[in-house]
XYZ file of C-alpha atoms in Angstrom:
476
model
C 71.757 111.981 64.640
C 70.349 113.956 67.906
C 69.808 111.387 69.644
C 73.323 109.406 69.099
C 74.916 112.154 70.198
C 72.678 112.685 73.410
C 72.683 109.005 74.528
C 76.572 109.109 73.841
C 76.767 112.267 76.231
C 74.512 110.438 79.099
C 76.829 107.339 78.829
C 80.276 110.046 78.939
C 78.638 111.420 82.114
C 77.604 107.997 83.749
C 80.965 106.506 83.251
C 82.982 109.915 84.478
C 80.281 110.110 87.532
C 81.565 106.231 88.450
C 85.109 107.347 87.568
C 85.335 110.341 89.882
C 83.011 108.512 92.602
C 85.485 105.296 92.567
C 88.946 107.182 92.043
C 90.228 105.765 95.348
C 89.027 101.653 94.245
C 90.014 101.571 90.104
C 89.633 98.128 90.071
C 86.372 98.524 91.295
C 85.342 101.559 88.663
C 86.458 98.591 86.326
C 83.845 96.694 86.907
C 81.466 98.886 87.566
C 82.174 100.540 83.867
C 82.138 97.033 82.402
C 78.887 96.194 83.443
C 77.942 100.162 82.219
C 79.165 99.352 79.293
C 77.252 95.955 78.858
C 73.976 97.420 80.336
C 73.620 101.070 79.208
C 71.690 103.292 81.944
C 71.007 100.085 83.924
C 74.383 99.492 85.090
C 74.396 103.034 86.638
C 70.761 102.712 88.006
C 72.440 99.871 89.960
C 75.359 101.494 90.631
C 73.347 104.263 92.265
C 71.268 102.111 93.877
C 73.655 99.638 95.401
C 77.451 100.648 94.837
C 77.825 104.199 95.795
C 80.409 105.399 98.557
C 79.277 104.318 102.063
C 80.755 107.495 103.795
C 79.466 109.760 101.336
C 76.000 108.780 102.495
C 74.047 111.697 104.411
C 72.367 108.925 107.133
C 75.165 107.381 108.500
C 75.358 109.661 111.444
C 75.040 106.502 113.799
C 78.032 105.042 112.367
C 80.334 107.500 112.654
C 83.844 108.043 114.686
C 82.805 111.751 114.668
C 79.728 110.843 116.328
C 79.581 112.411 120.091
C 77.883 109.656 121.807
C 80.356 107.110 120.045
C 82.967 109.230 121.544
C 81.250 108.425 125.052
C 81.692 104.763 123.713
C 85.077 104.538 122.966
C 86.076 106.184 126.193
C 84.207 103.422 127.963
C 85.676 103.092 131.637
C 87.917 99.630 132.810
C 89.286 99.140 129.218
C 92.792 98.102 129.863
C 96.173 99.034 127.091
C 99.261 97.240 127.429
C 101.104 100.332 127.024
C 100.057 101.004 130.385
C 100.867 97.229 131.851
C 103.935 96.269 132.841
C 106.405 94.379 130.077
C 104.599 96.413 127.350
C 108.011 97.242 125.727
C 108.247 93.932 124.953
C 105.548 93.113 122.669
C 106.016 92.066 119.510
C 110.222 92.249 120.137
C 112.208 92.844 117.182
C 109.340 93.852 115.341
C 109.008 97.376 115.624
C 107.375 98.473 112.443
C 104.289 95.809 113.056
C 104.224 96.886 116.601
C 104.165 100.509 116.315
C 101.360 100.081 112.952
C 99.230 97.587 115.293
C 99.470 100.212 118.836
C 97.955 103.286 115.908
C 95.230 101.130 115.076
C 92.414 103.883 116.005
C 89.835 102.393 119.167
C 91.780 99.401 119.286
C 93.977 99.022 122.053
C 96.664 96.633 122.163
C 95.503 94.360 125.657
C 97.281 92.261 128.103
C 94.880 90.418 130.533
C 93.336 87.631 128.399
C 91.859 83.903 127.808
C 91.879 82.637 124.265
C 90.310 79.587 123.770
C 90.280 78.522 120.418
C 87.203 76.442 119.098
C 87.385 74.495 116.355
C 83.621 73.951 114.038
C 80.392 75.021 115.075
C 79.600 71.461 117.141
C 81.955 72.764 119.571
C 81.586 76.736 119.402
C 77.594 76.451 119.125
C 77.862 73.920 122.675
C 80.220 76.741 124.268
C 77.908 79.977 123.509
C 75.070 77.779 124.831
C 76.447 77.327 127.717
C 77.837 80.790 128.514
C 74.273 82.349 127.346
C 72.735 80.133 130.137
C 75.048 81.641 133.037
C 73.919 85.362 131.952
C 72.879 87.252 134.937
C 72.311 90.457 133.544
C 72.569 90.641 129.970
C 73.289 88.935 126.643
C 74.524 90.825 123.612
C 73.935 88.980 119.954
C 74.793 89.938 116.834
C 75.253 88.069 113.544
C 75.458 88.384 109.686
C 72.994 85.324 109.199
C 70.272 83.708 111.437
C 68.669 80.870 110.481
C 64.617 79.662 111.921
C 66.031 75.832 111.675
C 66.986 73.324 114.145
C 70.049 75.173 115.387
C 68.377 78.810 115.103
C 65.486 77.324 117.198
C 67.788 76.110 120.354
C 69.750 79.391 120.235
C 65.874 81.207 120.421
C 65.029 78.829 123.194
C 68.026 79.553 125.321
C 67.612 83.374 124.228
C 63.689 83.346 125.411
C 64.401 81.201 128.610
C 67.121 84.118 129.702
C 64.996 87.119 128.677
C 62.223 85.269 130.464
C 64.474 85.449 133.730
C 65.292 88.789 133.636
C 68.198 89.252 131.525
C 68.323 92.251 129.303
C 69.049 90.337 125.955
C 69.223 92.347 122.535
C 69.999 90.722 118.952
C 71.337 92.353 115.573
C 71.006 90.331 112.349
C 71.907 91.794 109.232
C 68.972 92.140 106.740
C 70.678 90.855 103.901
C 72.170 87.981 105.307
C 69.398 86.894 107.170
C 66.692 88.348 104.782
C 65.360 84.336 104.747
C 64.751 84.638 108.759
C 60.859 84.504 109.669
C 58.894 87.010 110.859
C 57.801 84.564 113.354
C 60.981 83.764 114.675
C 61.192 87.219 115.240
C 57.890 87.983 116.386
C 58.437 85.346 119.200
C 61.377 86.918 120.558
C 59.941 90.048 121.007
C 57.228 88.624 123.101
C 59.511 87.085 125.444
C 61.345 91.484 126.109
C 63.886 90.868 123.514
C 65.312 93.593 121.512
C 65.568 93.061 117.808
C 66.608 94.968 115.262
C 67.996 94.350 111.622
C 71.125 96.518 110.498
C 69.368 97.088 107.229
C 66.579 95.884 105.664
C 66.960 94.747 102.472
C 63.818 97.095 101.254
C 65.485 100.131 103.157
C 68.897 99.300 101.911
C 67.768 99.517 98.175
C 66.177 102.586 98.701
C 68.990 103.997 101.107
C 71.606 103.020 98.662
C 73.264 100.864 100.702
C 72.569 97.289 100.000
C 76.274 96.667 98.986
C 77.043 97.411 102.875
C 76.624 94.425 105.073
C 77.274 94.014 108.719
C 78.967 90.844 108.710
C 80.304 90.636 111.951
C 79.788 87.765 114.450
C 79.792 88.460 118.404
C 78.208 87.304 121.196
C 78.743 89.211 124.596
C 77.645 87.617 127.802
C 77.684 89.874 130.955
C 80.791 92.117 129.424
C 82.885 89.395 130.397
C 83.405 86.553 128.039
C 82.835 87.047 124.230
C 82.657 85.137 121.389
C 83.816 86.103 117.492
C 85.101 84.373 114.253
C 83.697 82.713 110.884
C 80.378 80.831 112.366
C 77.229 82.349 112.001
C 73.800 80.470 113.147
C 72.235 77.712 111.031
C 72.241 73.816 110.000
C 74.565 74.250 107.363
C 77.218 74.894 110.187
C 76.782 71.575 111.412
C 76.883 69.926 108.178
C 73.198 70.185 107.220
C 74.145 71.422 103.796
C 73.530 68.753 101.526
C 75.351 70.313 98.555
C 78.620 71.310 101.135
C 78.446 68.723 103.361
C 80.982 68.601 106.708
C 81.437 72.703 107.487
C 84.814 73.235 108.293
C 85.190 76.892 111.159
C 86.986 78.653 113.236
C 85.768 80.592 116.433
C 87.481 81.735 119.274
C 85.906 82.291 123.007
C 87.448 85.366 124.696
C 88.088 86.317 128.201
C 89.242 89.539 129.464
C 89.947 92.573 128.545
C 89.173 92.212 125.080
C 85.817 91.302 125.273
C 85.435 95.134 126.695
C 86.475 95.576 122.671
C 83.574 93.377 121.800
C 81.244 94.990 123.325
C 82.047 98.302 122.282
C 81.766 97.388 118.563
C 78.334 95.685 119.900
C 77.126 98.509 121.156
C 78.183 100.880 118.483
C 76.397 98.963 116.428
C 73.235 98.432 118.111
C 73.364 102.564 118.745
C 73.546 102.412 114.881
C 70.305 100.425 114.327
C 68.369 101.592 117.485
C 69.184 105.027 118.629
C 69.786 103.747 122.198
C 71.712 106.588 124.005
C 72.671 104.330 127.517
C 76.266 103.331 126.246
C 78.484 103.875 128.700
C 76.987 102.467 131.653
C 79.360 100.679 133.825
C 77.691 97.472 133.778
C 78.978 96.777 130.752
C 82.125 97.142 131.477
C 82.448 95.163 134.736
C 85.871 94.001 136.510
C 87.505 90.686 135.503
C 89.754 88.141 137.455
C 91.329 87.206 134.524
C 94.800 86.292 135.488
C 96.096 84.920 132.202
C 98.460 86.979 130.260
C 97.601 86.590 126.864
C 97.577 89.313 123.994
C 94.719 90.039 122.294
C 94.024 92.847 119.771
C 90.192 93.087 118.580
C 90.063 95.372 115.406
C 86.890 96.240 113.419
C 86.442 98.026 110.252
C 83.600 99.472 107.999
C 82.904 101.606 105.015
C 82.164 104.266 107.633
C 85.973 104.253 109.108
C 88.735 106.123 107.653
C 91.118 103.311 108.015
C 90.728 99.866 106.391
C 91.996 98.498 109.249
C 91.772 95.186 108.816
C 92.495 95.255 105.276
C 95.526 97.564 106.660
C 96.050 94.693 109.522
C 96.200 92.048 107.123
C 99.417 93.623 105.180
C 101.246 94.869 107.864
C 101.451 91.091 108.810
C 102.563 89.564 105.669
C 105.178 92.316 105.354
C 106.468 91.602 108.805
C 106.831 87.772 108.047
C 110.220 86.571 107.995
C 109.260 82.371 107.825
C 105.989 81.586 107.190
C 102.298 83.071 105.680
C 99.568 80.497 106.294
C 96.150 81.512 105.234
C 92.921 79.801 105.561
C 90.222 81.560 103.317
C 87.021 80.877 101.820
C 87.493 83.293 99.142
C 90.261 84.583 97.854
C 89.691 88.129 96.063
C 92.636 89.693 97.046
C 93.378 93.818 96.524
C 96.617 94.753 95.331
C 98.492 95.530 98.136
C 97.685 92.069 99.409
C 98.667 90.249 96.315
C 102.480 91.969 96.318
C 103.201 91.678 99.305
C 102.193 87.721 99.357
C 104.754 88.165 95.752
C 107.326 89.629 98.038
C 107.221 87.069 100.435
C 107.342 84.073 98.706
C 110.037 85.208 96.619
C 112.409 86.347 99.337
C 111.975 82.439 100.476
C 109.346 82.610 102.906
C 106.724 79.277 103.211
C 103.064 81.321 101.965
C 100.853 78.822 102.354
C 96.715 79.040 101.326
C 94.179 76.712 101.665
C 90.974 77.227 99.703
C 88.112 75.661 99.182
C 87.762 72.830 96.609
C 83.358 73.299 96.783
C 82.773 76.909 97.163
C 79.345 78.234 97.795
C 79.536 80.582 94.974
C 80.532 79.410 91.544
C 81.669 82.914 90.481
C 83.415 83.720 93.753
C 85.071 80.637 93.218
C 86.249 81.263 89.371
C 87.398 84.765 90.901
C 89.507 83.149 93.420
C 91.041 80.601 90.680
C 92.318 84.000 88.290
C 94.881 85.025 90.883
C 95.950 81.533 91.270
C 98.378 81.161 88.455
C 100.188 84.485 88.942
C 100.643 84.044 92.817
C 101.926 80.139 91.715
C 104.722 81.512 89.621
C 106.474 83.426 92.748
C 106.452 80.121 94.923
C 103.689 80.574 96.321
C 101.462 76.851 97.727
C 97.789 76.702 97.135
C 95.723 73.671 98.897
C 91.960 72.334 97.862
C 90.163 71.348 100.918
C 88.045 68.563 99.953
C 86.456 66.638 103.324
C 83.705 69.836 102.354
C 83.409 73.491 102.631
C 86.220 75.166 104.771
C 84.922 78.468 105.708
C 87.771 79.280 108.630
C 89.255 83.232 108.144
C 92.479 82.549 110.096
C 95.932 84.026 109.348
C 99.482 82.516 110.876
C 102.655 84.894 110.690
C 105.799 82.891 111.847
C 105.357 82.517 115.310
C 104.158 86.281 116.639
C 100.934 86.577 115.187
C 97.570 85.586 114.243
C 94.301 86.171 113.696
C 90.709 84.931 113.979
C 87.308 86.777 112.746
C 84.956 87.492 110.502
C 87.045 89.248 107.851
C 87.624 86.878 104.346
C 90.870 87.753 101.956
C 88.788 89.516 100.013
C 87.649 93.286 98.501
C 84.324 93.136 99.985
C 85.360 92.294 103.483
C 88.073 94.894 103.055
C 86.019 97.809 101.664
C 82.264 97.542 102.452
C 81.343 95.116 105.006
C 81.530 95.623 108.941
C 84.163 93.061 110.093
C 85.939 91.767 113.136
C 88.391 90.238 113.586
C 90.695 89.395 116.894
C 94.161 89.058 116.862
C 96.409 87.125 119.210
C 100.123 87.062 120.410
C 100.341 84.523 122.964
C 102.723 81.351 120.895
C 99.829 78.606 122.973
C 97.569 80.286 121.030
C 99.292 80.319 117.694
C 100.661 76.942 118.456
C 97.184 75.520 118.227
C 95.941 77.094 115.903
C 99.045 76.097 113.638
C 97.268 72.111 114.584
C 94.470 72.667 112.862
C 96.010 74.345 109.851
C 98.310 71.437 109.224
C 95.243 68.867 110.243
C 93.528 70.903 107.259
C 96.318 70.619 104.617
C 96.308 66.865 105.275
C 92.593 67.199 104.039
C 93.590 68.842 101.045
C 95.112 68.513 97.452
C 98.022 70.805 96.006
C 97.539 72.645 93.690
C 100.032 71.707 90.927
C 100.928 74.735 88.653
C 101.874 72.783 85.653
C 98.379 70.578 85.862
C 96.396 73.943 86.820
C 98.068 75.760 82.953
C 96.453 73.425 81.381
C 92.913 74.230 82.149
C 90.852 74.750 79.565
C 90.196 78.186 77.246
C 86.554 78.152 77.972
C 87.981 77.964 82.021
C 90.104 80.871 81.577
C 87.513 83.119 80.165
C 85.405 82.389 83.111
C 87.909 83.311 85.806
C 88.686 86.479 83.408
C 85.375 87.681 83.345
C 84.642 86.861 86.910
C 88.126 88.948 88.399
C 86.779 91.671 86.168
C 83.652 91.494 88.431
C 84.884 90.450 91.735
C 85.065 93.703 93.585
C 81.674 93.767 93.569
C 81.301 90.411 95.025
């Protein structure tokens, strides 16, 4: 009888230790006390080991705002706001509450001086980097969730080598979880040609560091502080279509000019600070005068488990609040908190067009079943759900009417909203929008509805998958 009552006190204390650890994320204690109560003392050795509050960690001291040489960073000289450029009062016009949220936005000024070009599937974005990394002169920042040691992770090492080679200060960040498949050799021979490599995390170190739920999943490339490159692609064959099981890759990327690649290369060099310990941040030759001339607005906004804002999570809202016409959203997966989820309810019902398209082959079977449970809910407000089906669409963009959108690394999801490093850029300028807006409706006409009277009638067996999996997803 003892020991009942002693194994029923450890399991009182695991669950109130996630409960009081989690009080800020309840649908995340949720599933964290599901799978506690499924696997007694194993969920919560898991729990410690992988799910734990990133900020509450003692060794993130190279990831923090409060840190003194990121304060150096964020000050860095010939970043340019539009609150100090002329026709500033005009941004955004008529929306006030989205302008005022967006200019509070913490290290992310609002700037004026810009070329977007947006680039549509890896073909085109992988040609573009190439050929930007091959004009470096003095150096070549890279940084990406995933790096692949196949065909197309070969020619990016080649042009990487042949630069470093020529004197180009060239450093690369891969994250250790996404790219835990990536060769030591691959590595080895970069390092041999003066490259700087490091990993965010290892996966090894991020077990024992309790932090292998934390991912840097950004994407950036910085050439020379003054063109940069961020959105959904990251670097392998499957981006090309190499997949076999996904086939044709469907992405979004956009190449930046201006003064919002200064924004890039901060985050860039936070980061590599982070996983390095390099102390030369500042120096003006990364932040070197454009001639930029175009006038487009650009906004680059980053986020973390280390920040005190969720500021693209925070982003996100703010824009589908402020819509008055039309939400279109291009996601791979859909896992959306609830904030997001009413206020795509409130839109759809006060008559604006919310629009989503999703994939019909996901990567991830029980990402996928996840993304399916908030289907039928979001479908009784009015709200349109597409199937893209020419392969896997794996574009994070976001249209609001005609003043907004955005382009980056960020998914509509709890994991890119509450413990990975994103990025995300977004844009003002109606060229910009106006193209983008192409390739959204070129992408619906490569998709099926979804019908909410055929998608009721899915089976039991189906619904108890996509229950069990929401229960889950904000771990995923």
């Amino acid at each position: 009888m003892l020991w009942i009552i002693l194994l029923l006190l450890l399991f009182i204390f695991q669950a109130a230790t996630i409960l009081i650890c989690e009080y800020k994320r309840p649908a995340k204690s949720i599933a964290w006390l599901s799978i506690l109560f499924i696997f007694p003392i194993i969920g919560f050795i898991m729990y410690y080991f992988i799910a734990r509050e990133y900020a509450r960690r003692k060794k993130v001291h190279g990831h923090s705002s409060d840190n003194s040489d990121m304060q150096k960073l964020q000050s860095a000289p010939y970043t340019v706001s539009l609150d100090a450029q002329k026709g500033g009062d005009s941004f955004l016009l008529g929306e006030q509450r989205l302008r005022e949220w967006l200019r509070h936005v913490p290290h992310a000024p609002i700037t004026g001086m810009n070329q977007v070009d947006v680039l549509t599937n890896a073909d085109v974005t992988y040609e573009a980097m190439l050929e930007e990394i091959g004009k470096a002169r003095d150096h070549i920042h890279f940084e990406f969730y995933t790096i692949r040691d196949d065909a197309i992770g070969r020619r990016f090492q080649e042009a990487l080598i042949t630069k470093a080679k020529a004197g180009v200060a060239v450093r690369v960040i891969y994250d250790g979880v996404g790219s835990h498949a990536l060769s030591k050799a691959y590595i080895s021979s970069l390092k041999r040609a003066g490259i700087a490599v490091e990993p965010f995390l290892k996966p090894l170190i991020a077990f024992f560091d309790k932090r292998l739920n934390y991912r840097n999943h950004r994407k950036i490339v910085v050439v020379d502080g003054l063109v940069g490159f961020v959105g959904g692609i990251n670097i392998g064959n499957e981006y090309v279509g190499g997949d076999p099981k996904l086939g044709f890759w469907r992405d979004t990327h956009v190449m930046l000019h201006g003064d919002s690649v200064y924004d890039l290369q901060r985050t860039f060099l936070t980061d590599w600070y982070f996983v390095s310990g390099e102390r030369s941040l500042g120096e003006k030759r990364y932040y070197p005068a454009h001639s930029v001339q175009e006038s487009s607005i650009v906004q680059v906004i980053s986020s973390g488990p280390d920040t005190r804002w969720d500021a693209i999570q925070e982003m996100y809202f703010a824009g589908l609040i402020a819509a008055k016409k039309r939400i279109w959203i291009t996601t791979p997966y859909f896992i959306p908190d609830p904030s997001i989820i009413m206020a795509l309810k409130s839109a759809a019902i006060s008559g604006v067009d919310v629009c989503i398209i999703l994939p019909f082959e996901a990567d991830s079977a029980i990402v996928q079943y996840a993304s399916k449970s908030y289907l039928q809910e979001l479908l009784q407000v009015g709200v349109r759900f597409y199937l893209y089906r020419k392969g896997f669409i794996h574009a994070k963009v976001i249209i609001v009417d005609d003043i907004m959108a955005t382009v980056g690394t960020a998914n509509v999801d709890m994991r890119s909203f509450f413990s990975n490093f994103e990025l995300n850029a977004v844009m003002f300028d109606v060229k910009v929008i106006s193209r983008l807006e192409r390739d959204f409706v070129m992408d619906l006409e490569s998709s099926t509805e979804v019908i909410r009277s055929e998608f009721e009638m899915r089976s039991p067996g189906e619904k108890r998958k996509e229950r069990i999996a929401r229960l889950l997803s904000p771990l995923f």
